[in-house]
Tab-separated table of N, CA and C in Angstrom:
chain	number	residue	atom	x	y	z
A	23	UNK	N	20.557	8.339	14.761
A	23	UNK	CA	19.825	7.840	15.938
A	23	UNK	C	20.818	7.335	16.975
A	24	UNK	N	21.079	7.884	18.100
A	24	UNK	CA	21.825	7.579	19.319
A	24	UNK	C	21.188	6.444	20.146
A	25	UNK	N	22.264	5.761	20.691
A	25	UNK	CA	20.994	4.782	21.664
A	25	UNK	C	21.150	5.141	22.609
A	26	UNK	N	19.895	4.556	23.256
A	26	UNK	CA	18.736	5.012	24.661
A	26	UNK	C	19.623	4.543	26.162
A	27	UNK	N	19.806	5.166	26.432
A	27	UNK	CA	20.726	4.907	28.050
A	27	UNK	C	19.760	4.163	28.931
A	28	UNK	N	20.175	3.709	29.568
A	28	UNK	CA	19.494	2.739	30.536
A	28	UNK	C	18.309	3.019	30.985
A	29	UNK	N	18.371	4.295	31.698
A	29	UNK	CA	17.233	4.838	32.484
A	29	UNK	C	16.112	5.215	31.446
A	30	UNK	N	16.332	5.661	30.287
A	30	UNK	CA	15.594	6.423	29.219
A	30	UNK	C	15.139	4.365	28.748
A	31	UNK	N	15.846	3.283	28.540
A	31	UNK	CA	15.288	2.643	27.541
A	31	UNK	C	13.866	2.352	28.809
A	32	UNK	N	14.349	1.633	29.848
A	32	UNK	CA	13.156	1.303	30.982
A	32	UNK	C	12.331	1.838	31.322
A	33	UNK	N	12.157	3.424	30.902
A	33	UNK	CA	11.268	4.323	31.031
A	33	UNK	C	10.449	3.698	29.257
A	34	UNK	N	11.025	4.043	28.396
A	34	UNK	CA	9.962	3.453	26.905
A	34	UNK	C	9.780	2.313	27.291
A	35	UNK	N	10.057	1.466	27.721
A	35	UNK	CA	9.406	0.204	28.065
A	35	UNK	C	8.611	0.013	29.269
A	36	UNK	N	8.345	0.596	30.123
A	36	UNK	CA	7.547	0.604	31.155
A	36	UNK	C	6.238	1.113	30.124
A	37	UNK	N	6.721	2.690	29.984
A	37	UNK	CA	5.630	3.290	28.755
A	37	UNK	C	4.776	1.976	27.798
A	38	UNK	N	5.772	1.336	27.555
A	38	UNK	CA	4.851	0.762	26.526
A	38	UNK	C	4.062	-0.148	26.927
A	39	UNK	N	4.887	-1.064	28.046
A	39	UNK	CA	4.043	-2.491	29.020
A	39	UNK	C	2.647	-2.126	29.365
A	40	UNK	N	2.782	-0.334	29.732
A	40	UNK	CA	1.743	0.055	30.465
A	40	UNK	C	0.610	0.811	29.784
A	41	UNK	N	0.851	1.197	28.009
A	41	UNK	CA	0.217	0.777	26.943
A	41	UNK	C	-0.532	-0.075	26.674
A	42	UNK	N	0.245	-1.524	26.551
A	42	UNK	CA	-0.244	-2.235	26.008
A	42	UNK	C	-1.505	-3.021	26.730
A	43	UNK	N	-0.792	-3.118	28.032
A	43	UNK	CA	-1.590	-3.404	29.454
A	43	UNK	C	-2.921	-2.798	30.020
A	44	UNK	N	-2.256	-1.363	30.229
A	44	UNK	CA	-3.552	-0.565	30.413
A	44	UNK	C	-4.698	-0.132	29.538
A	45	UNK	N	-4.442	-0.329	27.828
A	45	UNK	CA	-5.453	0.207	26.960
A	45	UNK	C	-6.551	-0.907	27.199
A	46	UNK	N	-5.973	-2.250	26.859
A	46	UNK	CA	-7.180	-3.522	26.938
A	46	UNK	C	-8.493	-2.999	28.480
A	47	UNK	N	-7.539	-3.465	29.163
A	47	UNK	CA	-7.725	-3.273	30.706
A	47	UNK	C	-9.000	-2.088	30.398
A	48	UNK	N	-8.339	-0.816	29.955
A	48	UNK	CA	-9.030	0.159	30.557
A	48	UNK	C	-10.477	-0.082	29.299
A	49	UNK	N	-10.070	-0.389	28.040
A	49	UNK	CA	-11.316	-0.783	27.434
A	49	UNK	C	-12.629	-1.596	28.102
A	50	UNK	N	-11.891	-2.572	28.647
A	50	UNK	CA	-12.900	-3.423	29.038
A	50	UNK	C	-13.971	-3.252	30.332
A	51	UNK	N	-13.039	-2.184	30.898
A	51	UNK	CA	-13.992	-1.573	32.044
A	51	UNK	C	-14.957	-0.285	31.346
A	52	UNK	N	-14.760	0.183	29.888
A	52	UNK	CA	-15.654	1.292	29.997
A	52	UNK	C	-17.116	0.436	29.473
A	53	UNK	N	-18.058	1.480	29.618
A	53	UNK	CA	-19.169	0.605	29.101
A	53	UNK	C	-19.712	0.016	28.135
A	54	UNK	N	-19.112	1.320	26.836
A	54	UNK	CA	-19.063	1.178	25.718
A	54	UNK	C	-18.493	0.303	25.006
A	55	UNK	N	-18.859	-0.496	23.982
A	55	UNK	CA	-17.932	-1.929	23.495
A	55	UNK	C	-16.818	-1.084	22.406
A	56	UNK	N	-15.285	-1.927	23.307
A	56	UNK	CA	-14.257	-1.205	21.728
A	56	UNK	C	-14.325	-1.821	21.170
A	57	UNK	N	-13.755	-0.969	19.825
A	57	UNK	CA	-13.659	-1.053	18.405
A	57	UNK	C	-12.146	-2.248	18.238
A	58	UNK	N	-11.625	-2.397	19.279
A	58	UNK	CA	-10.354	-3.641	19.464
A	58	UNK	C	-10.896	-4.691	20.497
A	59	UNK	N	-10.456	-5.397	19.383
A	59	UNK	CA	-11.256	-6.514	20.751
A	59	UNK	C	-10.250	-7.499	21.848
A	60	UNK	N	-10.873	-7.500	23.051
A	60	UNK	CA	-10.391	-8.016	24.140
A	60	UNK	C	-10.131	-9.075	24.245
A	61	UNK	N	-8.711	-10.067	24.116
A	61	UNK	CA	-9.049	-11.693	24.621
A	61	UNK	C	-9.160	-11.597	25.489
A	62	UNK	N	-10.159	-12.641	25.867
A	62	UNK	CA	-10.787	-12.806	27.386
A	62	UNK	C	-11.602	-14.379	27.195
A	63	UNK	N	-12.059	-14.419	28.403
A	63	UNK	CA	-12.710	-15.795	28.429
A	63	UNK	C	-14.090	-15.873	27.642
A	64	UNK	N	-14.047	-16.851	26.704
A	64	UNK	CA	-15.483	-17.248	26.344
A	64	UNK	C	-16.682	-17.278	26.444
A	65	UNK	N	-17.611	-17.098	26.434
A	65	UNK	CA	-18.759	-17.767	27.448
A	65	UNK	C	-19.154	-18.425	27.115
């Protein structure tokens, strides 16, 4: 396993921020309830 050059590591890490970020996110806008659940505020 070689390591990841600069440009290549910030690219898997953008990838992943925008994973981790966008799956919740995009769950919580569909209508359907996911199967992972969202922290979010209480009611």
């Amino acid at each position: 396993m070689r390591l990841l050059d600069r440009r290549e590591f910030l690219r898997y890490c953008a990838l992943g921020l925008g994973a981790l970020v966008g799956g919740p996110v995009l769950a919580a806008c569909r209508p359907q309830p996911s199967p992972i659940p969202v922290p979010g505020p209480s009611p």
